């Protein structure tokens, strides 16, 4: 059997797995010394990726999506999840599927597809950067470059937050381009979740920050 070109497959989907084979039973999965994982390239352009106008069909056992590696009983309209081996019934609108009339999810060449979800649109994605600033100058410069690059790759409608910590913890408000603003929490004092919420939300409403533990600063 010809060995697959793993590099080409990774370039096609932007995904690299820790294993090139998949355990065929739960017992085999427990014998894996290295856990099964994946490194994914977010927002990788896939020009040939098909787009389907419906929600994904998910496994009732582990919530995995229907995919080309699932075993399908076309007569019983049942598919077996390749991850947890749960038997799942196809929804009614899959009643006409046959070996010659496959949905996009079962085409072997469609390893990545995009679904057009029918539920209401999700809120914009949120990214929170938590940065340790106790670095030497060279490392701090490299960190700034990495953050700048990461920000350039985010969606335009994304919400972004920034927390930096060293001797003190700074929670930055990024909506003030001309006058940088942050809330400073002393590193030598412990705060409860409720205290942090109260202080940040009071500051956001323009109220006084109690106790002098946290203050707006530059």
PDB file of C-alpha atoms in Angstrom:
ATOM      1  CA  UNK A   1       0.000   0.000   0.000  1.00  0.00           C
ATOM      2  CA  UNK A   2       1.310   3.419  -0.936  1.00  0.00           C
ATOM      3  CA  UNK A   3       2.197   5.655   1.994  1.00  0.00           C
ATOM      4  CA  UNK A   4       0.055   8.829   2.064  1.00  0.00           C
ATOM      5  CA  UNK A   5       1.769  12.172   1.588  1.00  0.00           C
ATOM      6  CA  UNK A   6       1.198  13.468   5.120  1.00  0.00           C
ATOM      7  CA  UNK A   7       2.737  16.845   4.301  1.00  0.00           C
ATOM      8  CA  UNK A   8       0.255  17.377   1.469  1.00  0.00           C
ATOM      9  CA  UNK A   9      -2.654  16.400   3.698  1.00  0.00           C
ATOM     10  CA  UNK A  10      -1.524  18.814   6.410  1.00  0.00           C
ATOM     11  CA  UNK A  11      -1.196  21.614   3.832  1.00  0.00           C
ATOM     12  CA  UNK A  12      -4.666  20.810   2.492  1.00  0.00           C
ATOM     13  CA  UNK A  13      -6.521  21.168   5.788  1.00  0.00           C
ATOM     14  CA  UNK A  14      -4.101  23.036   8.057  1.00  0.00           C
ATOM     15  CA  UNK A  15      -4.229  20.233  10.642  1.00  0.00           C
ATOM     16  CA  UNK A  16      -1.365  18.139  12.045  1.00  0.00           C
ATOM     17  CA  UNK A  17      -2.215  15.156  14.242  1.00  0.00           C
ATOM     18  CA  UNK A  18       0.019  13.528  16.819  1.00  0.00           C
ATOM     19  CA  UNK A  19      -0.625  10.166  15.134  1.00  0.00           C
ATOM     20  CA  UNK A  20      -0.997   9.198  11.454  1.00  0.00           C
ATOM     21  CA  UNK A  21      -3.252   6.257  12.362  1.00  0.00           C
ATOM     22  CA  UNK A  22      -6.409   6.036  14.443  1.00  0.00           C
ATOM     23  CA  UNK A  23      -7.038   3.306  17.046  1.00  0.00           C
ATOM     24  CA  UNK A  24      -9.744   0.900  15.878  1.00  0.00           C
ATOM     25  CA  UNK A  25     -11.012   0.084  19.367  1.00  0.00           C
ATOM     26  CA  UNK A  26     -11.211   1.590  22.848  1.00  0.00           C
ATOM     27  CA  UNK A  27      -8.635  -0.938  24.031  1.00  0.00           C
ATOM     28  CA  UNK A  28      -6.141   0.169  21.386  1.00  0.00           C
ATOM     29  CA  UNK A  29      -6.790   3.803  22.309  1.00  0.00           C
ATOM     30  CA  UNK A  30      -5.800   3.133  25.925  1.00  0.00           C
ATOM     31  CA  UNK A  31      -2.438   1.756  24.729  1.00  0.00           C
ATOM     32  CA  UNK A  32      -1.402   5.020  23.035  1.00  0.00           C
ATOM     33  CA  UNK A  33       1.633   6.374  24.874  1.00  0.00           C
ATOM     34  CA  UNK A  34       1.312   9.790  23.240  1.00  0.00           C
ATOM     35  CA  UNK A  35      -2.192  11.288  23.596  1.00  0.00           C
ATOM     36  CA  UNK A  36      -4.145  11.881  20.411  1.00  0.00           C
ATOM     37  CA  UNK A  37      -4.146  15.599  19.657  1.00  0.00           C
ATOM     38  CA  UNK A  38      -4.085  18.067  16.810  1.00  0.00           C
ATOM     39  CA  UNK A  39      -2.352  21.318  15.942  1.00  0.00           C
ATOM     40  CA  UNK A  40      -4.742  23.460  13.890  1.00  0.00           C
ATOM     41  CA  UNK A  41      -3.955  26.504  11.754  1.00  0.00           C
ATOM     42  CA  UNK A  42      -6.820  28.908  12.558  1.00  0.00           C
ATOM     43  CA  UNK A  43      -8.439  30.854   9.716  1.00  0.00           C
ATOM     44  CA  UNK A  44      -6.384  29.008   7.073  1.00  0.00           C
ATOM     45  CA  UNK A  45      -7.754  29.859   3.585  1.00  0.00           C
ATOM     46  CA  UNK A  46      -9.197  26.724   1.947  1.00  0.00           C
ATOM     47  CA  UNK A  47     -10.242  27.760  -1.577  1.00  0.00           C
ATOM     48  CA  UNK A  48     -11.716  24.349  -2.508  1.00  0.00           C
ATOM     49  CA  UNK A  49     -13.635  23.822   0.725  1.00  0.00           C
ATOM     50  CA  UNK A  50     -17.323  23.004   0.107  1.00  0.00           C
ATOM     51  CA  UNK A  51     -20.015  24.981   1.930  1.00  0.00           C
ATOM     52  CA  UNK A  52     -23.273  23.219   2.817  1.00  0.00           C
ATOM     53  CA  UNK A  53     -26.530  25.035   3.706  1.00  0.00           C
ATOM     54  CA  UNK A  54     -27.411  23.104   6.875  1.00  0.00           C
ATOM     55  CA  UNK A  55     -26.280  22.230  10.391  1.00  0.00           C
ATOM     56  CA  UNK A  56     -23.824  19.371  11.030  1.00  0.00           C
ATOM     57  CA  UNK A  57     -25.105  15.946  12.054  1.00  0.00           C
ATOM     58  CA  UNK A  58     -23.547  15.153  15.440  1.00  0.00           C
ATOM     59  CA  UNK A  59     -22.944  11.958  17.343  1.00  0.00           C
ATOM     60  CA  UNK A  60     -25.247  11.581  20.355  1.00  0.00           C
ATOM     61  CA  UNK A  61     -22.394   9.986  22.315  1.00  0.00           C
ATOM     62  CA  UNK A  62     -19.478  12.418  21.877  1.00  0.00           C
ATOM     63  CA  UNK A  63     -20.872  15.243  19.664  1.00  0.00           C
ATOM     64  CA  UNK A  64     -18.425  14.485  16.821  1.00  0.00           C
ATOM     65  CA  UNK A  65     -19.647  15.450  13.357  1.00  0.00           C
ATOM     66  CA  UNK A  66     -20.578  12.988  10.634  1.00  0.00           C
ATOM     67  CA  UNK A  67     -17.481  12.475   8.482  1.00  0.00           C
ATOM     68  CA  UNK A  68     -16.047  10.217   5.733  1.00  0.00           C
ATOM     69  CA  UNK A  69     -14.561   7.838   8.322  1.00  0.00           C
ATOM     70  CA  UNK A  70     -17.934   6.908   9.816  1.00  0.00           C
ATOM     71  CA  UNK A  71     -19.360   3.477   9.024  1.00  0.00           C
ATOM     72  CA  UNK A  72     -22.769   3.787   7.394  1.00  0.00           C
ATOM     73  CA  UNK A  73     -25.686   1.338   7.209  1.00  0.00           C
ATOM     74  CA  UNK A  74     -27.594   2.699   4.227  1.00  0.00           C
ATOM     75  CA  UNK A  75     -30.511   0.285   4.667  1.00  0.00           C
ATOM     76  CA  UNK A  76     -31.029   1.041   8.345  1.00  0.00           C
ATOM     77  CA  UNK A  77     -30.095   4.723   7.927  1.00  0.00           C
ATOM     78  CA  UNK A  78     -27.589   4.433  10.772  1.00  0.00           C
ATOM     79  CA  UNK A  79     -24.011   5.657  11.081  1.00  0.00           C
ATOM     80  CA  UNK A  80     -21.366   4.560  13.591  1.00  0.00           C
ATOM     81  CA  UNK A  81     -19.128   7.260  15.053  1.00  0.00           C
ATOM     82  CA  UNK A  82     -15.421   6.513  14.433  1.00  0.00           C
ATOM     83  CA  UNK A  83     -14.493   8.239  17.713  1.00  0.00           C
ATOM     84  CA  UNK A  84     -16.735   6.575  20.306  1.00  0.00           C
ATOM     85  CA  UNK A  85     -18.427   3.846  18.192  1.00  0.00           C
ATOM     86  CA  UNK A  86     -21.919   5.028  19.090  1.00  0.00           C
ATOM     87  CA  UNK A  87     -24.688   4.038  16.655  1.00  0.00           C
ATOM     88  CA  UNK A  88     -26.626   7.090  15.445  1.00  0.00           C
ATOM     89  CA  UNK A  89     -29.768   7.431  13.357  1.00  0.00           C
ATOM     90  CA  UNK A  90     -29.717   9.854  10.447  1.00  0.00           C
ATOM     91  CA  UNK A  91     -32.168  12.774  10.682  1.00  0.00           C
ATOM     92  CA  UNK A  92     -35.263  12.635   8.434  1.00  0.00           C
ATOM     93  CA  UNK A  93     -33.810  14.857   5.713  1.00  0.00           C
ATOM     94  CA  UNK A  94     -31.101  12.217   5.112  1.00  0.00           C
ATOM     95  CA  UNK A  95     -33.698   9.581   4.200  1.00  0.00           C
ATOM     96  CA  UNK A  96     -32.704   9.537   0.522  1.00  0.00           C
ATOM     97  CA  UNK A  97     -28.995   8.810   1.008  1.00  0.00           C
ATOM     98  CA  UNK A  98     -27.557   5.756  -0.749  1.00  0.00           C
ATOM     99  CA  UNK A  99     -24.114   4.536  -1.734  1.00  0.00           C
ATOM    100  CA  UNK A 100     -24.459   6.591  -4.924  1.00  0.00           C
ATOM    101  CA  UNK A 101     -26.247   9.562  -3.315  1.00  0.00           C
ATOM    102  CA  UNK A 102     -23.976  10.745  -0.541  1.00  0.00           C
ATOM    103  CA  UNK A 103     -24.130  13.997   1.436  1.00  0.00           C
ATOM    104  CA  UNK A 104     -21.019  16.184   1.336  1.00  0.00           C
ATOM    105  CA  UNK A 105     -19.918  14.974   4.787  1.00  0.00           C
ATOM    106  CA  UNK A 106     -19.311  11.441   3.475  1.00  0.00           C
ATOM    107  CA  UNK A 107     -17.228  12.284   0.407  1.00  0.00           C
ATOM    108  CA  UNK A 108     -13.664  11.003   1.079  1.00  0.00           C
ATOM    109  CA  UNK A 109     -12.145  14.043  -0.636  1.00  0.00           C
ATOM    110  CA  UNK A 110     -14.082  16.498   1.565  1.00  0.00           C
ATOM    111  CA  UNK A 111     -11.909  16.291   4.670  1.00  0.00           C
ATOM    112  CA  UNK A 112     -12.945  19.828   5.696  1.00  0.00           C
ATOM    113  CA  UNK A 113     -16.322  21.420   5.017  1.00  0.00           C
ATOM    114  CA  UNK A 114     -18.090  24.549   6.240  1.00  0.00           C
ATOM    115  CA  UNK A 115     -21.637  24.488   7.562  1.00  0.00           C
ATOM    116  CA  UNK A 116     -24.145  27.310   7.272  1.00  0.00           C
ATOM    117  CA  UNK A 117     -25.731  27.145  10.706  1.00  0.00           C
ATOM    118  CA  UNK A 118     -29.473  27.663  10.856  1.00  0.00           C
ATOM    119  CA  UNK A 119     -29.549  28.925  14.448  1.00  0.00           C
ATOM    120  CA  UNK A 120     -29.136  32.650  15.277  1.00  0.00           C
ATOM    121  CA  UNK A 121     -25.724  34.135  14.665  1.00  0.00           C
ATOM    122  CA  UNK A 122     -23.231  33.689  17.469  1.00  0.00           C
ATOM    123  CA  UNK A 123     -21.725  36.712  19.230  1.00  0.00           C
ATOM    124  CA  UNK A 124     -18.358  37.920  17.926  1.00  0.00           C
ATOM    125  CA  UNK A 125     -15.335  35.887  19.038  1.00  0.00           C
ATOM    126  CA  UNK A 126     -13.433  37.156  22.070  1.00  0.00           C
ATOM    127  CA  UNK A 127      -9.673  36.868  22.617  1.00  0.00           C
ATOM    128  CA  UNK A 128      -8.000  37.631  25.933  1.00  0.00           C
ATOM    129  CA  UNK A 129      -4.207  38.049  25.943  1.00  0.00           C
ATOM    130  CA  UNK A 130      -2.581  37.444  29.332  1.00  0.00           C
ATOM    131  CA  UNK A 131       1.039  38.606  29.150  1.00  0.00           C
ATOM    132  CA  UNK A 132       3.936  38.165  31.570  1.00  0.00           C
ATOM    133  CA  UNK A 133       6.021  41.351  31.281  1.00  0.00           C
ATOM    134  CA  UNK A 134       8.849  40.172  33.582  1.00  0.00           C
ATOM    135  CA  UNK A 135      11.138  39.583  30.601  1.00  0.00           C
ATOM    136  CA  UNK A 136      14.492  40.801  29.405  1.00  0.00           C
ATOM    137  CA  UNK A 137      14.407  43.478  26.707  1.00  0.00           C
ATOM    138  CA  UNK A 138      15.102  41.082  23.812  1.00  0.00           C
ATOM    139  CA  UNK A 139      12.337  38.690  24.861  1.00  0.00           C
ATOM    140  CA  UNK A 140       9.906  41.547  25.434  1.00  0.00           C
ATOM    141  CA  UNK A 141      10.627  42.888  21.934  1.00  0.00           C
ATOM    142  CA  UNK A 142       9.982  39.453  20.416  1.00  0.00           C
ATOM    143  CA  UNK A 143       6.776  39.185  22.436  1.00  0.00           C
ATOM    144  CA  UNK A 144       5.535  42.529  21.097  1.00  0.00           C
ATOM    145  CA  UNK A 145       6.156  41.366  17.531  1.00  0.00           C
ATOM    146  CA  UNK A 146       4.292  38.108  18.165  1.00  0.00           C
ATOM    147  CA  UNK A 147       1.321  39.954  19.671  1.00  0.00           C
ATOM    148  CA  UNK A 148       1.214  42.378  16.746  1.00  0.00           C
ATOM    149  CA  UNK A 149       1.211  39.486  14.305  1.00  0.00           C
ATOM    150  CA  UNK A 150      -1.506  37.650  16.244  1.00  0.00           C
ATOM    151  CA  UNK A 151      -3.702  40.768  16.310  1.00  0.00           C
ATOM    152  CA  UNK A 152      -3.348  41.198  12.540  1.00  0.00           C
ATOM    153  CA  UNK A 153      -4.808  37.714  12.021  1.00  0.00           C
ATOM    154  CA  UNK A 154      -7.930  38.225  14.136  1.00  0.00           C
ATOM    155  CA  UNK A 155     -11.353  38.893  12.562  1.00  0.00           C
ATOM    156  CA  UNK A 156     -12.220  42.568  12.256  1.00  0.00           C
ATOM    157  CA  UNK A 157     -15.305  42.167  14.475  1.00  0.00           C
ATOM    158  CA  UNK A 158     -13.451  40.274  17.228  1.00  0.00           C
ATOM    159  CA  UNK A 159     -13.406  41.551  20.797  1.00  0.00           C
ATOM    160  CA  UNK A 160      -9.936  41.769  22.345  1.00  0.00           C
ATOM    161  CA  UNK A 161      -8.824  42.061  25.958  1.00  0.00           C
ATOM    162  CA  UNK A 162      -5.371  42.519  27.472  1.00  0.00           C
ATOM    163  CA  UNK A 163      -4.048  41.703  30.940  1.00  0.00           C
ATOM    164  CA  UNK A 164      -0.376  42.192  31.805  1.00  0.00           C
ATOM    165  CA  UNK A 165       1.253  41.057  35.018  1.00  0.00           C
ATOM    166  CA  UNK A 166       4.566  41.573  36.746  1.00  0.00           C
ATOM    167  CA  UNK A 167       4.887  43.159  40.187  1.00  0.00           C
ATOM    168  CA  UNK A 168       1.263  44.234  39.727  1.00  0.00           C
ATOM    169  CA  UNK A 169      -1.590  43.113  37.492  1.00  0.00           C
ATOM    170  CA  UNK A 170      -2.873  45.586  34.891  1.00  0.00           C
ATOM    171  CA  UNK A 171      -6.287  45.117  33.284  1.00  0.00           C
ATOM    172  CA  UNK A 172      -6.235  47.354  30.213  1.00  0.00           C
ATOM    173  CA  UNK A 173      -9.147  49.155  28.619  1.00  0.00           C
ATOM    174  CA  UNK A 174      -8.378  49.156  24.910  1.00  0.00           C
ATOM    175  CA  UNK A 175     -11.048  51.589  23.817  1.00  0.00           C
ATOM    176  CA  UNK A 176      -8.970  54.687  24.627  1.00  0.00           C
ATOM    177  CA  UNK A 177      -6.495  55.290  21.812  1.00  0.00           C
ATOM    178  CA  UNK A 178      -5.485  58.815  22.885  1.00  0.00           C
ATOM    179  CA  UNK A 179      -5.427  58.217  26.632  1.00  0.00           C
ATOM    180  CA  UNK A 180      -4.376  54.682  27.669  1.00  0.00           C
ATOM    181  CA  UNK A 181      -6.332  53.414  30.670  1.00  0.00           C
ATOM    182  CA  UNK A 182      -5.868  50.393  32.913  1.00  0.00           C
ATOM    183  CA  UNK A 183      -6.884  49.091  36.327  1.00  0.00           C
ATOM    184  CA  UNK A 184      -3.978  48.149  38.589  1.00  0.00           C
ATOM    185  CA  UNK A 185      -4.213  45.398  41.198  1.00  0.00           C
ATOM    186  CA  UNK A 186      -1.447  45.064  43.770  1.00  0.00           C
ATOM    187  CA  UNK A 187       0.450  41.833  43.363  1.00  0.00           C
ATOM    188  CA  UNK A 188       0.974  41.476  47.091  1.00  0.00           C
ATOM    189  CA  UNK A 189      -2.748  41.257  47.868  1.00  0.00           C
ATOM    190  CA  UNK A 190      -5.258  38.513  47.168  1.00  0.00           C
ATOM    191  CA  UNK A 191      -8.676  39.371  45.696  1.00  0.00           C
ATOM    192  CA  UNK A 192     -11.861  37.335  45.492  1.00  0.00           C
ATOM    193  CA  UNK A 193     -13.639  36.953  42.171  1.00  0.00           C
ATOM    194  CA  UNK A 194     -16.475  39.135  43.431  1.00  0.00           C
ATOM    195  CA  UNK A 195     -14.080  41.917  44.509  1.00  0.00           C
ATOM    196  CA  UNK A 196     -12.451  41.979  41.077  1.00  0.00           C
ATOM    197  CA  UNK A 197     -15.812  42.045  39.315  1.00  0.00           C
ATOM    198  CA  UNK A 198     -17.114  44.823  41.543  1.00  0.00           C
ATOM    199  CA  UNK A 199     -14.017  46.979  41.076  1.00  0.00           C
ATOM    200  CA  UNK A 200     -13.827  46.558  37.300  1.00  0.00           C
ATOM    201  CA  UNK A 201     -17.526  47.055  36.686  1.00  0.00           C
ATOM    202  CA  UNK A 202     -17.696  50.068  38.994  1.00  0.00           C
ATOM    203  CA  UNK A 203     -14.782  51.600  37.112  1.00  0.00           C
ATOM    204  CA  UNK A 204     -16.457  50.899  33.779  1.00  0.00           C
ATOM    205  CA  UNK A 205     -19.570  52.754  34.998  1.00  0.00           C
ATOM    206  CA  UNK A 206     -17.490  55.694  36.138  1.00  0.00           C
ATOM    207  CA  UNK A 207     -17.959  55.009  39.858  1.00  0.00           C
ATOM    208  CA  UNK A 208     -15.355  55.098  42.586  1.00  0.00           C
ATOM    209  CA  UNK A 209     -13.095  52.113  43.021  1.00  0.00           C
ATOM    210  CA  UNK A 210     -13.352  50.991  46.609  1.00  0.00           C
ATOM    211  CA  UNK A 211     -10.576  50.355  49.077  1.00  0.00           C
ATOM    212  CA  UNK A 212      -7.723  51.715  46.976  1.00  0.00           C
ATOM    213  CA  UNK A 213      -6.848  48.150  45.968  1.00  0.00           C
ATOM    214  CA  UNK A 214      -7.319  48.823  42.280  1.00  0.00           C
ATOM    215  CA  UNK A 215      -7.187  52.129  40.496  1.00  0.00           C
ATOM    216  CA  UNK A 216      -7.373  53.443  36.951  1.00  0.00           C
ATOM    217  CA  UNK A 217      -3.874  54.206  35.781  1.00  0.00           C
ATOM    218  CA  UNK A 218      -1.681  54.633  32.764  1.00  0.00           C
TER     219      UNK A 218
END
